[in-house]
Amino acid sequence: MKQSKKTPKITDVYRLLEAEFGVVETPLTFSKPYELAIAVILSAQCTDERVNQVTPELFRTFPTLESFAKAPLSAIEKKIFSTGFYKNKAKSIQGFAKMVLSEFGGEIPKTMEEAITLPGFGRKTANVVLAEIYGVVEGFVVDTHVKRLTKRLGFTNKTDPVQIEREMMKITPKEICRNLSLYLIFLGRKYCQARRTFCSDCPLSSLCPSFSE
């Protein structure tokens, strides 16, 4: 890809993506706060589409946090096998359920400091859950799409998600962090994929420094 344009203003990127995608919601389906947390844990190294195929039956089988906490690990593993890394994910899910019940009275904590103490919770998971459940924005969600696109747009040359998050927080108004991250995820899926780009159709073609004619 040729590099011919300067790094765009974050607000200009946001404006164009808002016009393209409008109101956005997390692509993970859930009906209870803890279900979103479990879905995000399952989404590691797995597509949201696959997670959404697995969770309806998972949540029917284990309808409460208590049921996740008390279930044999093998029973959870069986239900989430197709998401990959199922043994580690099952341990994280059960550990999460037990800790939320024992340490936080059955409610997911509302701060980043507390949330990242939960099994299966890194900053990405905590950022998603805090923003979607409580409207609390303490960071910037960095998944594989965001990692790729922030580099292509020239916002960062970092590869570590924590460093990328730190740099994005410096240049992004807090009130648009949640939506911008989702916009970048949707953009990465539709136009700016890892192995293929659709630059001529992309809403950011007019300002992207990685635009390819």
GROMACS .gro file of C-alpha atoms in nm:
model
  213
    1MET     CA    1   0.000   0.000   0.000
    2LYS     CA    2   0.130   0.344  -0.081
    3GLN     CA    3   0.176   0.599   0.194
    4SER     CA    4   0.073   0.939   0.055
    5LYS     CA    5  -0.150   1.104   0.312
    6LYS     CA    6  -0.092   1.239   0.658
    7THR     CA    7  -0.241   1.073   0.964
    8PRO     CA    8  -0.605   1.185   0.975
    9LYS     CA    9  -0.772   1.360   1.263
   10ILE     CA   10  -0.946   1.116   1.493
   11THR     CA   11  -1.264   1.324   1.483
   12ASP     CA   12  -1.272   1.313   1.102
   13VAL     CA   13  -1.240   0.935   1.111
   14TYR     CA   14  -1.519   0.916   1.364
   15ARG     CA   15  -1.747   1.142   1.160
   16LEU     CA   16  -1.711   0.929   0.846
   17LEU     CA   17  -1.755   0.600   1.031
   18GLU     CA   18  -2.059   0.730   1.217
   19ALA     CA   19  -2.214   0.822   0.882
   20GLU     CA   20  -2.137   0.471   0.753
   21PHE     CA   21  -2.243   0.258   1.050
   22GLY     CA   22  -2.475   0.478   1.258
   23VAL     CA   23  -2.585   0.349   1.597
   24VAL     CA   24  -2.374   0.047   1.691
   25GLU     CA   25  -2.405  -0.227   1.949
   26THR     CA   26  -2.174  -0.506   2.048
   27PRO     CA   27  -2.216  -0.795   1.803
   28LEU     CA   28  -2.224  -1.042   2.092
   29THR     CA   29  -2.573  -1.146   2.199
   30PHE     CA   30  -2.664  -1.155   2.568
   31SER     CA   31  -2.953  -1.088   2.803
   32LYS     CA   32  -2.773  -1.058   3.138
   33PRO     CA   33  -2.454  -0.870   3.227
   34TYR     CA   34  -2.263  -1.184   3.321
   35GLU     CA   35  -2.363  -1.343   2.990
   36LEU     CA   36  -2.182  -1.066   2.804
   37ALA     CA   37  -1.873  -1.124   3.018
   38ILE     CA   38  -1.878  -1.495   2.937
   39ALA     CA   39  -1.933  -1.424   2.568
   40VAL     CA   40  -1.631  -1.192   2.562
   41ILE     CA   41  -1.419  -1.457   2.733
   42LEU     CA   42  -1.527  -1.703   2.465
   43SER     CA   43  -1.447  -1.456   2.186
   44ALA     CA   44  -1.072  -1.482   2.242
   45GLN     CA   45  -0.920  -1.634   1.925
   46CYS     CA   46  -1.275  -1.696   1.801
   47THR     CA   47  -1.524  -1.510   1.583
   48ASP     CA   48  -1.826  -1.338   1.733
   49GLU     CA   49  -2.042  -1.537   1.493
   50ARG     CA   50  -1.919  -1.864   1.641
   51VAL     CA   51  -1.967  -1.736   1.995
   52ASN     CA   52  -2.324  -1.635   1.914
   53GLN     CA   53  -2.388  -1.987   1.785
   54VAL     CA   54  -2.259  -2.141   2.107
   55THR     CA   55  -2.399  -1.916   2.380
   56PRO     CA   56  -2.775  -1.977   2.344
   57GLU     CA   57  -2.740  -2.345   2.434
   58LEU     CA   58  -2.468  -2.266   2.689
   59PHE     CA   59  -2.692  -2.021   2.874
   60ARG     CA   60  -2.991  -2.257   2.858
   61THR     CA   61  -2.782  -2.532   3.016
   62PHE     CA   62  -2.633  -2.301   3.280
   63PRO     CA   63  -2.899  -2.035   3.343
   64THR     CA   64  -2.734  -1.870   3.646
   65LEU     CA   65  -2.391  -1.775   3.776
   66GLU     CA   66  -2.439  -2.036   4.045
   67SER     CA   67  -2.490  -2.307   3.785
   68PHE     CA   68  -2.164  -2.211   3.613
   69ALA     CA   69  -1.984  -2.209   3.948
   70LYS     CA   70  -2.107  -2.556   4.047
   71ALA     CA   71  -2.093  -2.733   3.710
   72PRO     CA   72  -1.831  -2.995   3.632
   73LEU     CA   73  -1.568  -2.833   3.415
   74SER     CA   74  -1.615  -3.107   3.159
   75ALA     CA   75  -1.979  -3.006   3.116
   76ILE     CA   76  -1.882  -2.647   3.036
   77GLU     CA   77  -1.601  -2.766   2.809
   78LYS     CA   78  -1.842  -2.976   2.608
   79LYS     CA   79  -2.068  -2.680   2.539
   80ILE     CA   80  -1.788  -2.442   2.432
   81PHE     CA   81  -1.561  -2.688   2.251
   82SER     CA   82  -1.605  -2.528   1.908
   83THR     CA   83  -1.478  -2.187   2.027
   84GLY     CA   84  -1.124  -2.321   2.069
   85PHE     CA   85  -0.899  -2.322   2.376
   86TYR     CA   86  -1.204  -2.467   2.549
   87LYS     CA   87  -1.024  -2.602   2.856
   88ASN     CA   88  -0.872  -2.266   2.950
   89LYS     CA   89  -1.194  -2.084   2.867
   90ALA     CA   90  -1.398  -2.321   3.082
   91LYS     CA   91  -1.164  -2.260   3.376
   92SER     CA   92  -1.188  -1.885   3.323
   93ILE     CA   93  -1.568  -1.893   3.301
   94GLN     CA   94  -1.605  -2.097   3.617
   95GLY     CA   95  -1.344  -1.891   3.800
   96PHE     CA   96  -1.522  -1.573   3.690
   97ALA     CA   97  -1.857  -1.704   3.816
   98LYS     CA   98  -1.715  -1.811   4.151
   99MET     CA   99  -1.532  -1.483   4.210
  100VAL     CA  100  -1.825  -1.261   4.112
  101LEU     CA  101  -2.041  -1.455   4.357
  102SER     CA  102  -1.791  -1.472   4.642
  103GLU     CA  103  -1.617  -1.136   4.614
  104PHE     CA  104  -1.868  -0.905   4.449
  105GLY     CA  105  -2.209  -1.023   4.565
  106GLY     CA  106  -2.310  -1.157   4.227
  107GLU     CA  107  -2.257  -0.824   4.048
  108ILE     CA  108  -1.977  -0.752   3.802
  109PRO     CA  109  -1.758  -0.477   3.950
  110LYS     CA  110  -1.779  -0.131   3.793
  111THR     CA  111  -1.414  -0.030   3.793
  112MET     CA  112  -1.125  -0.138   3.576
  113GLU     CA  113  -0.907  -0.201   3.881
  114GLU     CA  114  -1.153  -0.455   4.021
  115ALA     CA  115  -1.268  -0.600   3.688
  116ILE     CA  116  -0.923  -0.707   3.575
  117THR     CA  117  -0.888  -0.920   3.888
  118LEU     CA  118  -1.159  -1.152   3.753
  119PRO     CA  119  -1.047  -1.476   3.586
  120GLY     CA  120  -1.052  -1.443   3.208
  121PHE     CA  121  -1.054  -1.063   3.226
  122GLY     CA  122  -0.781  -0.864   3.058
  123ARG     CA  123  -0.822  -0.497   2.973
  124LYS     CA  124  -1.007  -0.577   2.651
  125THR     CA  125  -1.273  -0.786   2.825
  126ALA     CA  126  -1.304  -0.535   3.108
  127ASN     CA  127  -1.336  -0.242   2.867
  128VAL     CA  128  -1.612  -0.414   2.671
  129VAL     CA  129  -1.810  -0.516   2.977
  130LEU     CA  130  -1.775  -0.186   3.163
  131ALA     CA  131  -1.877   0.018   2.858
  132GLU     CA  132  -2.167  -0.202   2.749
  133ILE     CA  133  -2.313  -0.279   3.091
  134TYR     CA  134  -2.241   0.034   3.292
  135GLY     CA  135  -2.154   0.297   3.033
  136VAL     CA  136  -1.818   0.330   3.205
  137VAL     CA  137  -1.534   0.416   2.967
  138GLU     CA  138  -1.196   0.365   3.126
  139GLY     CA  139  -1.009   0.257   2.816
  140PHE     CA  140  -1.020   0.174   2.445
  141VAL     CA  141  -1.109  -0.177   2.330
  142VAL     CA  142  -0.825  -0.317   2.118
  143ASP     CA  143  -0.901  -0.638   1.933
  144THR     CA  144  -0.727  -0.774   1.622
  145HIS     CA  145  -0.920  -0.541   1.390
  146VAL     CA  146  -0.847  -0.232   1.599
  147LYS     CA  147  -0.483  -0.333   1.626
  148ARG     CA  148  -0.457  -0.361   1.248
  149LEU     CA  149  -0.654  -0.049   1.156
  150THR     CA  150  -0.496   0.190   1.404
  151LYS     CA  151  -0.164   0.108   1.242
  152ARG     CA  152  -0.295   0.141   0.887
  153LEU     CA  153  -0.450   0.476   0.973
  154GLY     CA  154  -0.122   0.595   1.120
  155PHE     CA  155  -0.247   0.640   1.475
  156THR     CA  156   0.020   0.411   1.621
  157ASN     CA  157   0.315   0.197   1.528
  158LYS     CA  158   0.284  -0.012   1.843
  159THR     CA  159   0.199  -0.382   1.837
  160ASP     CA  160   0.116  -0.438   2.204
  161PRO     CA  161  -0.259  -0.390   2.271
  162VAL     CA  162  -0.197  -0.210   2.601
  163GLN     CA  163   0.036   0.038   2.433
  164ILE     CA  164  -0.209   0.087   2.146
  165GLU     CA  165  -0.487   0.149   2.395
  166ARG     CA  166  -0.275   0.405   2.578
  167GLU     CA  167  -0.197   0.593   2.257
  168MET     CA  168  -0.558   0.587   2.138
  169MET     CA  169  -0.678   0.723   2.471
  170LYS     CA  170  -0.444   1.020   2.430
  171ILE     CA  171  -0.596   1.127   2.098
  172THR     CA  172  -0.959   1.015   2.131
  173PRO     CA  173  -1.224   1.216   2.317
  174LYS     CA  174  -1.354   0.995   2.594
  175GLU     CA  175  -1.715   1.029   2.483
  176ILE     CA  176  -1.646   0.860   2.149
  177CYS     CA  177  -1.404   0.586   2.262
  178ARG     CA  178  -1.669   0.315   2.290
  179ASN     CA  179  -1.827   0.383   1.951
  180LEU     CA  180  -1.501   0.444   1.767
  181SER     CA  181  -1.365   0.108   1.874
  182LEU     CA  182  -1.681  -0.064   1.750
  183TYR     CA  183  -1.669   0.134   1.427
  184LEU     CA  184  -1.312   0.020   1.364
  185ILE     CA  185  -1.410  -0.341   1.431
  186PHE     CA  186  -1.697  -0.319   1.182
  187LEU     CA  187  -1.472  -0.140   0.930
  188GLY     CA  188  -1.211  -0.413   0.963
  189ARG     CA  189  -1.466  -0.683   0.895
  190LYS     CA  190  -1.632  -0.514   0.598
  191TYR     CA  191  -1.364  -0.316   0.414
  192CYS     CA  192  -1.020  -0.350   0.569
  193GLN     CA  193  -0.963  -0.718   0.633
  194ALA     CA  194  -0.630  -0.871   0.728
  195ARG     CA  195  -0.579  -1.046   0.394
  196ARG     CA  196  -0.791  -0.834   0.165
  197THR     CA  197  -0.886  -0.468   0.145
  198PHE     CA  198  -1.166  -0.291  -0.038
  199CYS     CA  199  -1.011   0.054  -0.038
  200SER     CA  200  -1.216   0.204  -0.320
  201ASP     CA  201  -1.540   0.129  -0.131
  202CYS     CA  202  -1.411   0.222   0.215
  203PRO     CA  203  -1.565   0.530   0.378
  204LEU     CA  204  -1.216   0.634   0.491
  205SER     CA  205  -1.054   0.622   0.145
  206SER     CA  206  -1.043   1.001   0.124
  207LEU     CA  207  -0.815   1.034   0.424
  208CYS     CA  208  -0.652   0.698   0.494
  209PRO     CA  209  -0.271   0.711   0.455
  210SER     CA  210  -0.272   0.343   0.357
  211PHE     CA  211  -0.523   0.387   0.076
  212SER     CA  212  -0.444   0.164  -0.220
  213GLU     CA  213  -0.562   0.279  -0.564
   0.00000   0.00000   0.00000
